[in-house]
C-alpha cells in the first residue's frame, strides 16, 4: 500500500497544475536563499578547503555551540560537547535506535506519528501493544506530527513519570505559532531523554543537518554508530549554516516563518470548513500541516488519493502515520506549503470533489481497480 | 587503542606546524573551489528552492544518469535507475550490510583494508576466519586501501569464481596513476556484486555524495533502508555536483589529480627510501597514500605515533587497517596530501626520528606511559 501511495505522490509531483497538499516539505519561499547562496560561495572559496573536506563525526564545533546555545535559551543545561550533528533528524532517530538496548524490547508511539519513525521502528524493533511494557517511548513534543499539537502538561508529566527512556523528536517544536517554544523534554530528564532536532523545518531540508543530544553515557556509542553509518554530517552544509547564522536574525526569521505558516494553516482550516463540512480537525498549535479525519466508513484513503491525483491535488493518507495494524479511520494530513495562498480554496475544492467521487463509485457497486492491482 | 589513536590524531590536527601524514583526506588544493562555489550560489538562488528542499531517497535523476554514464564508459551495463545516491561511500557500505542476508554469516576482508569498513563489519557481523566459509567478500578493487594496489587478474578471477556476494568498494579506483580505470567489478557479475563509489576522493568529501549500484532484486530493500537511515542524500550537494559537471572537464580534472598525486607519492617514496631505509613498501598504482611496513619486532605503532606527534608529524597506524585479532606487524599509512611538497622530506625525517626515539626508549627498559594510561 505504501508503494501505491508513493507512486501516486510521484505521479502528482510530475503533473503540472497539481495543487498538492501532500508532503512534509517546508515552504521554499521561506528559505533564505540569497544568504544561503552567499554562505555556500564563501565557504567553498575559502583557501583551506575546510568546508569541502572531511570533518569530525560529532560535527563542527561552532555549529554545536550554536545549537547548545539555543537549547540553553529554552531552559536546558547542555554543553556543545553534548550535541552530535547528524545527517538530518531521521539519522538522529536511527542512531538512537542503534545504541539504546531498551529499544529492542519495543517502542511505544502515539496513535498517529511521524512516518519516518514508524518505518524505522518497524524495521528495527517492535511497536509496543501496551505502552506500559515498552522499553522506550517515542514522542513529538512541542508541535506534534501530524497533529500540530503539543503534549498536554498531563501527558508530559505522565510520560516523564514512567521512568522509561524517551526519544523526543522536536523537529517542528520551534514552529509554534505563539512563539512560546518551551523547555525541551530532555531538560526535565537528561539521563533518559534523547533529544532530536533539525534545521529541516526552520531553515531548509536540503542540507540534511539535524542534531542529537543524548544522555552522556551513550555519547561514545553514538559517535561510533555515526562513524559506521556515514562518517559525518555534510561539512559544507554545517559550514553554510554557521556562516548564515552570523548574518541572519534567527529569531526574526523564525517569527516570519511562524506567522506565515499560521496564516496559511488558518486559510486551510477555513477552506476545509467550507468544502469538507463533514470532516473534523483540531486546530494546530504550530507547524504547517492540518490533520483532518472523517468517520464515514465508506471512505477509503487510497481510493480518495487516486481520485484526488486525477483531479489535480494530493495529500498524505492517514495510514502513513499509523502502525500497520491500526484500525483505519479515514484521515488526511494536508500541508499548507505547496499551494499558492490564493489557490488553497481551489485545492480543497478538488479534494472535496475527490471525496464525493470516491463515495459515488463505492456506492455504484463492486469496484474494478486496475491501477491498484498493477501496484506491487 | 583506537581512542588513543583518535586522540593523538586530534592533537596533531590542533598543533600548528605539524606536518601530518595521517588521514585519508584528499588534497584541498585540488577541489574546484571556484566552480563549486558558483554551483552552490546558483543552486541556492534558484527560485524554486529545489536544491534546498527534500528530494527522493534514490537521489537526483540527472546525477544518477551521469554516474551511470561513467560506469557505462568503464564497460558496465547499467541504467540510471540502478544507481542509488548515498550519503558518502560509507553509507553505501552500511546499507549493503543491512539488506544482504549473507552478510550475517561473516564477511571476508583482505589482510589490510579500509578502516570504516572494518568498523562497520565488526559492529554488524563477524569477519571470516576462513574466507571459504564467508557469506560475502569485501574488496577494494582498482586502487586498494591502504595498499594503493589493484587486485591482480588472478585475484579478481578467483574472487568472481567463488560465486559469493561481493562488496566492491571502488572509492579510489578512478585515481589510478596510469588513468586506466578498468571495468568495475560488478560488470562481470551484476547479480552478485554491490558496487560502491564516491565523489569524496575525486572531487571533495565535504558534500558527502557517494553511490551504490546493487543487484536489481535488492533495490527496493535498499531504498527502504536508505529512507530509514536518513531519508535521502543531501539535495544541495547533488545539485552542486550536477551543475559543476556541466562546466568542469571531468577527464581533465581527473588527469590533473592523478598526475599531482603520482608526483607526490613519488616524492614520498623517495623520502622514505632515504630516511627510513629499513622500511618496506610496494609502489602504489594509484591514490595518494603509501603503506610502509617494518619487521622490526621492537617497534610499536602507538608508541611511534606518540613520538611522531611530539615531533610534529602524524600517520595512520597499520592496526587501523587490520581486524582486531590480526598479528601486529609494524605498519604506517602515509598520506601525501597534507604536507607541502617541499616539506615532505622534513615530514619523513621527523617520522624517522620518532622511530629511532621509540626504539631507544624501548631499549632503555620497561616503559612508563602516562599518556596511554590516561586514555580510556
XYZ file of C-alpha atoms in Angstrom:
752
model
C 0.000 0.000 0.000
C 2.806 2.404 0.845
C 4.253 1.752 -2.605
C 0.889 2.635 -4.141
C 0.858 5.877 -2.149
C 4.438 6.605 -3.178
C 3.556 6.053 -6.830
C 0.566 8.370 -6.618
C 2.665 11.014 -4.885
C 5.316 10.751 -7.572
C 2.641 10.997 -10.233
C 1.245 14.130 -8.597
C 4.745 15.613 -8.357
C 5.257 15.076 -12.095
C 1.904 16.526 -13.107
C 1.907 20.240 -13.807
C -1.049 22.114 -12.438
C -1.371 19.845 -9.419
C -2.187 21.763 -6.249
C -0.554 19.353 -3.846
C -1.397 19.155 -0.168
C 0.997 16.221 0.304
C 4.486 16.023 1.734
C 6.052 17.403 4.889
C 8.005 19.893 2.827
C 8.525 23.353 4.292
C 7.803 26.380 2.108
C 10.635 27.039 -0.296
C 9.868 30.757 -0.328
C 10.895 30.908 3.340
C 14.389 29.562 2.621
C 16.873 32.442 2.970
C 18.143 31.621 -0.499
C 20.337 34.646 -1.032
C 22.116 34.315 2.300
C 22.494 30.566 1.850
C 23.908 31.125 -1.621
C 26.443 33.610 -0.290
C 27.330 31.283 2.554
C 27.885 28.440 0.085
C 30.002 30.632 -2.156
C 32.165 31.900 0.690
C 32.521 28.505 2.296
C 33.560 26.896 -0.995
C 36.018 29.632 -1.936
C 37.937 29.507 1.340
C 41.525 28.614 0.514
C 41.856 25.959 3.198
C 39.067 23.978 1.553
C 37.878 23.094 5.054
C 34.190 23.322 4.194
C 34.669 20.781 1.390
C 36.943 18.438 3.325
C 36.221 15.615 5.758
C 35.173 16.676 9.247
C 34.798 15.036 12.661
C 31.969 12.568 13.326
C 30.481 14.775 16.055
C 30.216 17.758 13.694
C 31.617 21.277 13.593
C 32.303 22.775 16.987
C 30.949 26.223 16.173
C 27.635 24.809 14.985
C 27.362 22.583 18.054
C 27.939 25.662 20.232
C 25.124 27.479 18.499
C 22.743 24.539 18.885
C 23.656 24.181 22.564
C 23.068 27.919 22.996
C 19.568 27.703 21.548
C 18.718 24.786 23.826
C 20.113 26.651 26.829
C 17.876 29.561 25.971
C 14.983 27.118 26.124
C 15.985 26.107 29.642
C 18.225 23.071 29.172
C 21.608 22.568 30.793
C 23.611 21.457 27.795
C 27.165 21.939 26.523
C 28.351 21.874 22.928
C 30.003 18.524 23.568
C 26.592 17.042 24.314
C 25.487 17.768 20.755
C 26.109 15.441 17.822
C 25.389 16.864 14.391
C 23.511 14.294 12.334
C 22.522 13.826 8.707
C 19.035 15.140 9.383
C 16.696 14.291 12.254
C 15.971 10.904 10.700
C 19.560 9.834 11.307
C 19.359 11.045 14.899
C 16.465 8.608 15.342
C 18.325 5.809 13.554
C 21.445 6.240 15.701
C 19.383 6.263 18.890
C 17.633 3.058 17.883
C 21.024 1.529 17.276
C 22.641 2.296 20.628
C 19.774 2.123 23.112
C 19.356 -1.507 24.221
C 15.878 -0.863 25.673
C 14.677 -0.200 22.135
C 14.852 -3.938 21.485
C 12.023 -4.522 23.943
C 9.612 -2.399 21.913
C 8.796 1.251 21.349
C 5.605 2.984 22.357
C 4.348 5.553 19.885
C 1.375 7.886 19.751
C -1.637 6.652 17.753
C -0.580 8.917 14.913
C 3.026 9.887 14.459
C 5.887 10.686 12.082
C 6.036 8.047 9.285
C 9.848 8.039 9.120
C 9.974 6.994 12.763
C 7.305 4.333 12.286
C 9.201 2.835 9.331
C 12.440 2.842 11.272
C 10.956 1.296 14.411
C 9.132 -1.378 12.434
C 12.400 -2.293 10.717
C 14.466 -2.420 13.878
C 12.169 -3.469 16.683
C 8.530 -3.918 17.546
C 5.949 -1.285 18.292
C 4.523 -1.748 21.775
C 0.969 -3.026 22.007
C 0.746 -1.938 25.598
C 2.844 1.162 26.274
C 3.266 0.103 29.910
C 5.566 -2.688 28.829
C 7.520 -0.735 26.236
C 11.244 -0.205 26.636
C 11.168 3.255 25.125
C 8.627 5.932 24.244
C 8.819 7.989 21.081
C 7.056 11.352 21.175
C 6.910 14.519 19.120
C 6.678 17.305 21.717
C 6.173 20.991 21.068
C 4.425 20.631 17.736
C 3.198 17.115 17.019
C 3.246 15.392 13.665
C 0.716 15.035 12.090
C -1.460 16.726 14.755
C 0.350 20.054 15.091
C -0.437 19.822 18.811
C 1.864 19.924 21.817
C 1.763 17.319 24.544
C -0.571 18.442 27.297
C 1.119 19.112 30.664
C -0.591 15.964 31.891
C 0.781 13.861 29.024
C 4.210 15.322 29.559
C 4.182 14.551 33.269
C 2.837 11.035 32.813
C 5.471 10.341 30.215
C 8.291 11.559 32.426
C 6.937 9.695 35.435
C 7.153 6.319 33.713
C 10.913 6.305 34.199
C 11.298 4.956 30.657
C 13.745 6.133 28.053
C 12.189 8.694 25.757
C 13.030 9.718 22.219
C 11.794 13.294 21.905
C 11.584 14.364 18.283
C 11.311 18.145 18.370
C 11.659 18.637 14.613
C 8.729 21.066 14.456
C 8.936 22.427 18.013
C 10.379 25.809 17.044
C 7.421 26.421 14.734
C 4.818 27.060 17.437
C 2.547 29.815 16.155
C 2.653 31.642 19.507
C 6.448 31.576 19.548
C 6.422 30.075 23.036
C 8.968 27.373 22.392
C 9.111 25.552 25.694
C 11.698 23.596 27.585
C 12.941 20.691 25.527
C 11.826 17.455 27.132
C 15.368 16.350 27.938
C 15.800 19.331 30.249
C 13.482 17.532 32.669
C 15.146 14.113 32.455
C 18.582 14.448 30.890
C 19.637 10.896 31.724
C 16.657 9.352 29.991
C 15.704 11.559 27.078
C 17.246 11.549 23.595
C 16.541 14.948 22.071
C 16.234 15.152 18.291
C 16.291 18.448 16.408
C 16.819 19.677 12.865
C 17.249 22.645 10.578
C 14.989 20.974 8.014
C 11.757 22.664 9.075
C 13.061 26.026 10.244
C 15.748 26.638 7.614
C 15.678 24.068 4.783
C 15.881 20.290 4.451
C 18.270 20.010 1.503
C 21.416 20.444 3.593
C 20.469 17.409 5.717
C 21.621 18.888 9.007
C 19.983 17.772 12.229
C 21.211 17.013 15.716
C 21.007 14.682 18.652
C 21.505 15.411 22.347
C 21.756 12.139 24.229
C 22.397 11.130 27.822
C 26.166 11.407 28.322
C 26.836 7.735 28.788
C 25.652 6.996 25.247
C 27.908 9.540 23.574
C 30.805 7.264 22.622
C 28.499 4.549 21.326
C 26.620 7.131 19.280
C 29.789 8.521 17.753
C 30.888 5.006 16.775
C 27.479 4.347 15.265
C 27.634 7.688 13.436
C 31.050 6.839 12.005
C 29.839 3.451 10.818
C 26.701 4.981 9.289
C 28.218 7.738 7.146
C 31.392 9.024 8.861
C 29.975 12.528 9.468
C 27.260 15.011 8.538
C 27.935 17.079 5.406
C 30.733 19.549 6.121
C 29.571 22.134 3.608
C 26.034 22.231 4.981
C 27.350 22.731 8.500
C 29.719 25.462 7.426
C 26.973 27.214 5.435
C 24.657 27.241 8.433
C 27.405 28.662 10.643
C 28.011 31.472 8.178
C 24.303 32.070 7.656
C 23.656 32.385 11.367
C 26.194 35.182 11.594
C 24.145 37.236 9.168
C 20.588 36.149 9.672
C 18.500 37.385 12.569
C 17.359 33.927 13.589
C 14.521 34.967 15.868
C 13.176 37.324 13.220
C 13.485 34.550 10.645
C 11.541 32.190 12.900
C 8.910 34.805 13.698
C 8.339 35.347 9.990
C 8.075 31.596 9.333
C 5.645 31.161 12.214
C 3.325 33.940 11.125
C 3.428 32.779 7.510
C 2.536 29.229 8.465
C -0.110 30.364 10.945
C -1.808 32.394 8.228
C -1.665 29.562 5.711
C -2.959 26.943 8.134
C -5.767 29.348 9.054
C -6.672 29.590 5.390
C -6.531 25.828 5.037
C -8.886 25.401 8.007
C -11.260 27.930 6.518
C -11.359 26.059 3.196
C -11.840 22.675 4.904
C -14.724 24.019 6.979
C -16.279 25.326 3.802
C -15.781 22.435 1.370
C -15.424 19.406 3.633
C -18.097 20.135 6.250
C -18.346 16.527 7.454
C -14.667 16.408 8.302
C -13.096 17.060 11.697
C -9.814 18.525 12.829
C -8.228 20.081 15.888
C -6.655 23.483 15.368
C -2.875 23.020 15.248
C -0.616 24.942 17.639
C 2.216 25.110 15.145
C 3.852 23.649 12.067
C 2.331 23.845 8.627
C 0.021 20.862 8.437
C -3.583 20.123 9.206
C -4.735 16.642 10.153
C -8.272 16.023 9.031
C -10.412 12.988 9.823
C -13.788 11.556 8.917
C -15.777 8.760 10.495
C -17.512 7.928 7.247
C -16.919 4.166 6.983
C -17.367 4.272 3.219
C -14.282 6.310 2.592
C -11.012 4.680 1.676
C -7.838 6.741 1.869
C -6.091 5.201 -1.090
C -9.194 5.463 -3.183
C -9.671 9.133 -2.392
C -5.985 9.711 -3.086
C -6.362 8.147 -6.525
C -9.337 10.372 -7.281
C -7.555 13.405 -5.889
C -4.489 12.745 -8.023
C -6.704 12.598 -11.115
C -8.400 15.837 -10.106
C -5.103 17.670 -9.612
C -4.464 17.570 -5.904
C -2.791 15.239 -3.433
C -2.438 14.614 0.313
C -0.780 12.276 2.811
C -3.186 9.468 3.746
C -3.662 8.962 7.467
C -2.422 5.388 7.328
C 1.121 6.663 6.714
C 1.081 7.995 10.264
C -0.216 4.832 11.881
C 1.229 1.454 12.665
C 0.280 -1.208 10.151
C -2.292 -2.870 12.347
C -4.027 0.319 13.381
C -7.769 0.432 12.670
C -8.412 2.615 9.688
C -10.265 5.791 10.395
C -10.213 7.921 7.291
C -7.673 10.712 7.692
C -5.528 13.049 5.625
C -2.609 15.256 6.501
C -2.877 18.426 4.463
C 0.177 20.586 4.011
C -0.274 24.304 3.619
C 3.123 24.786 1.982
C 2.990 23.871 -1.670
C -0.164 25.615 -2.801
C -0.280 29.353 -3.501
C -2.494 31.011 -0.890
C -4.997 32.147 -3.456
C -5.332 28.551 -4.754
C -5.812 26.897 -1.401
C -9.550 27.117 -1.620
C -9.420 25.506 -5.070
C -7.147 22.704 -3.786
C -9.623 21.828 -1.035
C -12.474 22.092 -3.512
C -10.731 19.485 -5.688
C -10.217 17.345 -2.624
C -13.910 17.601 -1.746
C -14.762 16.540 -5.274
C -12.387 13.566 -4.974
C -14.137 12.581 -1.762
C -17.591 12.666 -3.333
C -16.444 10.860 -6.483
C -14.931 8.179 -4.336
C -18.193 7.902 -2.372
C -20.210 7.678 -5.566
C -18.003 4.946 -7.056
C -18.202 2.973 -3.854
C -21.956 3.071 -3.924
C -22.141 2.053 -7.576
C -21.146 -1.486 -6.684
C -18.070 -3.643 -6.506
C -15.030 -1.841 -7.770
C -12.625 -2.701 -10.501
C -9.317 -1.123 -9.678
C -6.781 -1.734 -12.383
C -4.487 0.948 -11.003
C -4.184 -0.688 -7.646
C -3.985 -4.219 -8.994
C -0.990 -3.237 -11.052
C 0.847 -1.975 -7.989
C 3.020 -4.458 -6.108
C 43.585 1.695 21.380
C 41.592 3.296 18.585
C 40.554 6.005 21.024
C 44.222 6.630 21.818
C 44.958 6.929 18.101
C 41.988 9.239 17.642
C 43.203 11.446 20.492
C 46.697 11.656 19.036
C 45.294 12.500 15.609
C 43.140 15.223 17.094
C 46.128 16.563 18.991
C 48.172 16.628 15.768
C 45.314 18.373 13.955
C 45.245 21.091 16.648
C 49.000 21.635 16.680
C 50.275 24.264 14.292
C 53.404 23.339 12.429
C 52.520 19.669 12.329
C 53.405 18.068 9.015
C 50.756 15.385 9.089
C 50.919 12.195 7.062
C 47.694 10.941 8.652
C 44.141 10.832 7.364
C 42.642 9.669 4.096
C 41.892 13.275 3.186
C 42.277 14.281 -0.450
C 44.240 17.424 -1.296
C 42.157 20.519 -0.720
C 44.044 22.408 -3.436
C 42.570 20.002 -5.995
C 38.989 20.876 -5.050
C 37.493 23.006 -7.857
C 36.577 25.603 -5.252
C 35.565 28.401 -7.568
C 33.290 26.222 -9.672
C 31.827 24.578 -6.574
C 31.213 27.989 -5.050
C 29.416 29.161 -8.172
C 27.409 25.952 -8.313
C 26.387 26.423 -4.683
C 25.425 30.028 -5.275
C 23.356 29.252 -8.363
C 21.720 26.209 -6.821
C 20.735 28.151 -3.694
C 19.430 31.178 -5.558
C 17.096 29.213 -7.809
C 13.582 30.463 -7.165
C 12.015 27.017 -6.872
C 14.268 26.288 -3.902
C 14.560 22.730 -5.236
C 18.234 22.372 -4.298
C 17.404 23.229 -0.671
C 14.244 21.148 -0.460
C 13.669 17.462 0.299
C 14.444 15.061 -2.544
C 13.771 11.423 -3.377
C 15.535 8.629 -1.467
C 17.208 7.322 -4.630
C 18.755 10.718 -5.398
C 18.545 13.221 -8.246
C 17.858 11.696 -11.622
C 20.349 13.824 -13.532
C 23.176 12.897 -11.201
C 22.269 9.216 -11.386
C 22.364 9.469 -15.184
C 25.836 10.948 -15.056
C 27.092 8.245 -12.683
C 25.565 5.519 -14.856
C 27.209 7.099 -17.894
C 30.646 6.998 -16.283
C 30.178 3.348 -15.353
C 28.988 2.542 -18.876
C 32.148 4.133 -20.230
C 34.065 1.726 -17.996
C 32.270 -1.217 -19.576
C 29.302 -1.862 -17.308
C 25.722 -2.324 -18.469
C 23.939 -0.042 -16.049
C 20.965 2.321 -16.161
C 20.381 5.413 -14.044
C 17.687 3.543 -12.139
C 20.303 1.066 -10.945
C 22.110 3.859 -9.106
C 21.242 4.975 -5.583
C 22.873 8.188 -4.410
C 24.152 7.707 -0.861
C 25.483 9.908 1.913
C 29.067 9.043 1.020
C 30.553 5.631 0.234
C 30.398 4.684 3.904
C 26.623 4.748 3.792
C 26.631 2.626 0.643
C 28.521 0.003 2.674
C 26.170 0.369 5.641
C 23.053 -0.054 3.501
C 24.504 -3.123 1.802
C 25.299 -4.706 5.135
C 21.733 -4.035 6.174
C 19.948 -5.667 3.248
C 22.199 -8.567 2.249
C 21.289 -11.586 4.397
C 24.522 -13.422 3.538
C 26.404 -10.732 5.430
C 25.186 -12.283 8.668
C 27.268 -15.393 8.021
C 30.513 -13.386 8.031
C 32.489 -11.147 5.707
C 35.873 -11.941 4.233
C 38.239 -8.989 4.012
C 41.774 -8.510 2.766
C 44.528 -8.626 5.427
C 44.666 -4.841 5.310
C 41.653 -2.816 4.302
C 39.589 0.356 4.753
C 39.039 1.043 8.491
C 35.495 2.360 8.021
C 34.505 -0.982 6.512
C 36.236 -2.952 9.263
C 34.452 -0.940 11.946
C 31.115 -1.410 10.252
C 31.547 -5.144 9.688
C 32.721 -5.715 13.238
C 29.641 -3.886 14.517
C 27.172 -5.730 12.325
C 28.570 -9.182 11.737
C 31.724 -11.252 12.081
C 34.844 -11.138 9.984
C 35.503 -14.502 8.393
C 38.388 -16.519 9.757
C 38.377 -18.719 6.723
C 37.285 -16.820 3.607
C 35.999 -20.059 2.062
C 33.126 -20.083 4.531
C 32.318 -16.397 4.365
C 28.929 -15.235 3.142
C 30.321 -12.150 1.443
C 33.672 -10.758 0.347
C 34.620 -7.131 0.721
C 37.307 -5.857 -1.630
C 38.752 -2.541 -2.742
C 39.444 -3.038 -6.468
C 41.183 -0.624 -8.801
C 43.209 1.182 -6.167
C 43.377 -0.638 -2.850
C 43.281 0.963 0.563
C 45.797 1.169 2.209
C 47.956 -0.578 -0.407
C 47.257 1.588 -3.446
C 47.347 -1.626 -5.471
C 44.774 -3.138 -7.798
C 43.626 -6.732 -7.486
C 45.745 -8.933 -9.725
C 43.847 -10.601 -12.602
C 44.273 -13.859 -10.702
C 42.778 -12.399 -7.511
C 39.927 -10.916 -9.492
C 39.151 -14.199 -11.220
C 39.388 -16.251 -8.031
C 37.104 -13.831 -6.290
C 34.497 -13.954 -9.027
C 34.728 -17.735 -9.288
C 33.734 -18.250 -5.656
C 30.130 -17.453 -6.522
C 29.886 -15.386 -3.345
C 28.352 -11.961 -2.978
C 30.971 -9.249 -3.263
C 31.038 -5.701 -1.957
C 33.365 -3.835 -4.308
C 34.447 -0.531 -2.807
C 35.876 1.453 -5.716
C 36.291 4.707 -3.803
C 39.823 5.288 -5.103
C 39.508 3.382 -8.399
C 39.369 6.485 -10.596
C 42.689 7.672 -9.186
C 44.914 5.154 -10.954
C 48.088 6.982 -11.910
C 48.061 5.486 -15.408
C 44.480 6.618 -15.977
C 43.494 3.080 -16.993
C 40.352 2.848 -14.918
C 39.152 -0.657 -15.637
C 35.818 -2.396 -15.709
C 34.040 -2.072 -12.394
C 33.836 -5.473 -10.756
C 30.049 -5.609 -10.951
C 30.223 -5.549 -14.749
C 31.453 -9.151 -14.538
C 28.869 -10.399 -12.045
C 25.984 -7.933 -11.850
C 23.755 -10.254 -9.826
C 26.331 -10.717 -7.071
C 28.368 -7.541 -6.812
C 27.441 -4.405 -4.867
C 29.402 -1.545 -6.394
C 30.329 1.373 -4.132
C 31.599 4.671 -5.491
C 32.029 8.242 -4.284
C 32.914 11.800 -5.194
C 34.907 12.102 -1.962
C 38.305 11.228 -3.423
C 37.949 12.653 -6.921
C 36.020 15.853 -6.150
C 35.730 16.548 -2.409
C 34.386 14.730 0.656
C 32.523 17.574 2.357
C 29.391 17.206 0.228
C 29.007 13.570 1.360
C 27.873 12.246 -2.004
C 28.565 8.641 -2.924
C 26.634 5.933 -4.719
C 25.654 2.321 -4.736
C 24.850 0.058 -7.679
C 23.306 -3.140 -6.399
C 21.840 -6.258 -7.975
C 18.320 -5.308 -9.084
C 16.467 -7.533 -6.664
C 17.883 -5.592 -3.700
C 16.817 -2.184 -4.943
C 13.544 -1.836 -3.059
C 15.057 -3.089 0.192
C 17.936 -0.661 -0.219
C 15.622 2.278 -0.808
C 13.655 1.391 2.320
C 16.873 1.117 4.285
C 18.054 4.433 2.853
C 14.811 6.118 3.874
C 15.066 4.749 7.389
C 18.711 5.785 7.668
C 18.481 9.463 6.674
C 15.645 9.865 4.132
C 17.970 10.930 1.280
C 21.433 12.187 0.395
C 21.940 15.965 0.670
C 19.988 17.687 -2.097
C 22.275 20.706 -2.322
C 25.406 18.599 -2.718
C 23.788 16.601 -5.508
C 22.594 19.708 -7.278
C 26.019 21.361 -6.937
C 27.739 18.349 -8.498
C 25.262 18.322 -11.380
C 25.969 21.984 -12.075
C 29.705 21.563 -11.644
C 29.852 18.688 -14.110
C 28.308 20.883 -16.785
C 31.248 23.246 -16.522
C 34.168 21.144 -15.450
C 36.076 18.971 -17.902
C 35.903 15.890 -15.708
C 38.557 13.836 -17.513
C 40.941 16.780 -17.430
C 40.187 17.276 -13.753
C 40.910 13.606 -13.054
C 44.069 13.664 -15.159
C 45.341 16.613 -13.153
C 44.520 14.923 -9.846
C 46.222 11.705 -10.942
C 49.437 13.390 -12.032
C 49.529 15.527 -8.888
C 49.093 12.522 -6.627
C 51.555 10.425 -8.655
C 54.207 13.125 -8.250
C 53.572 13.486 -4.529
C 53.575 9.770 -3.841
C 56.823 9.522 -5.833
C 58.306 12.186 -3.595
C 57.050 10.391 -0.518
C 58.653 7.133 -1.672
C 61.907 8.945 -2.307
C 61.928 10.393 1.203
C 61.052 7.041 2.792
C 63.861 5.308 0.906
C 66.202 7.978 2.147
C 65.210 8.356 5.795
C 63.579 5.032 6.641
C 65.904 2.610 4.868
C 64.846 -0.420 6.895
C 61.197 0.021 5.891
C 59.444 -1.713 3.024
C 56.643 -0.720 0.693
C 55.185 -1.667 -2.658
C 54.851 1.139 -5.166
C 51.174 2.138 -5.312
C 49.315 2.106 -8.625
C 47.088 4.982 -7.632
C 45.562 7.009 -4.831
C 47.566 9.288 -2.598
C 48.826 7.044 0.160
C 51.864 4.908 0.785
C 51.688 1.854 3.032
C 55.008 1.254 4.742
C 55.927 -1.733 6.895
C 58.791 -2.908 9.077
C 59.524 -6.326 10.509
C 61.408 -4.848 13.457
C 59.701 -6.597 16.402
C 60.738 -3.807 18.756
C 58.568 -1.194 17.116
C 55.117 -0.387 18.429
C 52.755 1.624 16.252
C 51.084 3.561 19.024
C 54.413 4.335 20.611
C 55.883 5.644 17.380
C 52.710 7.664 16.801
C 53.104 9.284 20.220
C 56.698 10.189 19.450
C 55.773 11.396 15.987
C 53.024 13.614 17.361
C 55.526 15.203 19.737
C 57.967 15.734 16.909
C 55.387 17.411 14.688
C 54.178 14.719 12.361
C 51.492 12.038 12.317
C 50.401 8.940 10.384
C 47.747 6.238 10.350
C 48.973 3.185 12.283
C 48.693 -0.109 10.408
C 46.426 -1.598 13.039
C 43.612 0.698 11.910
C 43.518 -1.285 8.664
C 43.510 -4.708 10.274
C 40.981 -6.773 12.130
C 41.413 -6.668 15.877
C 42.963 -10.081 16.180
C 45.436 -9.606 13.358
C 49.090 -10.185 14.295
C 50.807 -6.852 14.600
C 53.459 -6.194 12.008
C 54.531 -2.600 12.322
C 52.954 -0.531 9.552
C 52.011 3.032 8.734
C 49.827 4.532 6.050
C 51.378 7.801 4.947
C 49.257 10.322 3.113
C 50.922 12.575 0.584
C 48.153 15.159 0.724
C 48.535 17.381 3.740
C 52.203 18.251 3.598
C 53.608 20.846 1.193
C 55.788 19.087 -1.363
C 58.892 20.903 -0.239
C 58.276 19.773 3.364
C 57.694 16.121 2.594
C 61.294 15.245 3.146
C 61.179 17.006 6.526
C 57.992 15.168 7.497
C 59.590 11.791 6.816
C 62.737 12.936 8.616
C 60.605 13.671 11.702
C 58.986 10.278 11.329
C 62.401 8.594 11.158
C 63.408 10.435 14.308
C 60.213 9.270 16.019
C 61.045 5.699 15.034
C 64.547 5.869 16.483
C 63.392 7.617 19.670
C 60.792 4.930 20.142
C 63.466 2.249 19.628
C 65.791 3.927 22.108
C 63.092 4.208 24.786
C 62.158 0.592 24.321
C 65.744 -0.481 24.853
C 66.138 1.656 27.958
C 63.946 -0.688 29.946
C 60.316 -1.086 30.980
C 58.183 1.807 29.918
C 56.028 4.152 31.871
C 53.299 5.500 29.658
C 51.199 8.076 31.431
C 49.649 9.307 28.178
C 48.278 5.951 27.271
C 47.178 5.070 30.778
C 45.027 8.172 30.841
C 43.195 7.128 27.688
C 40.079 5.033 28.159
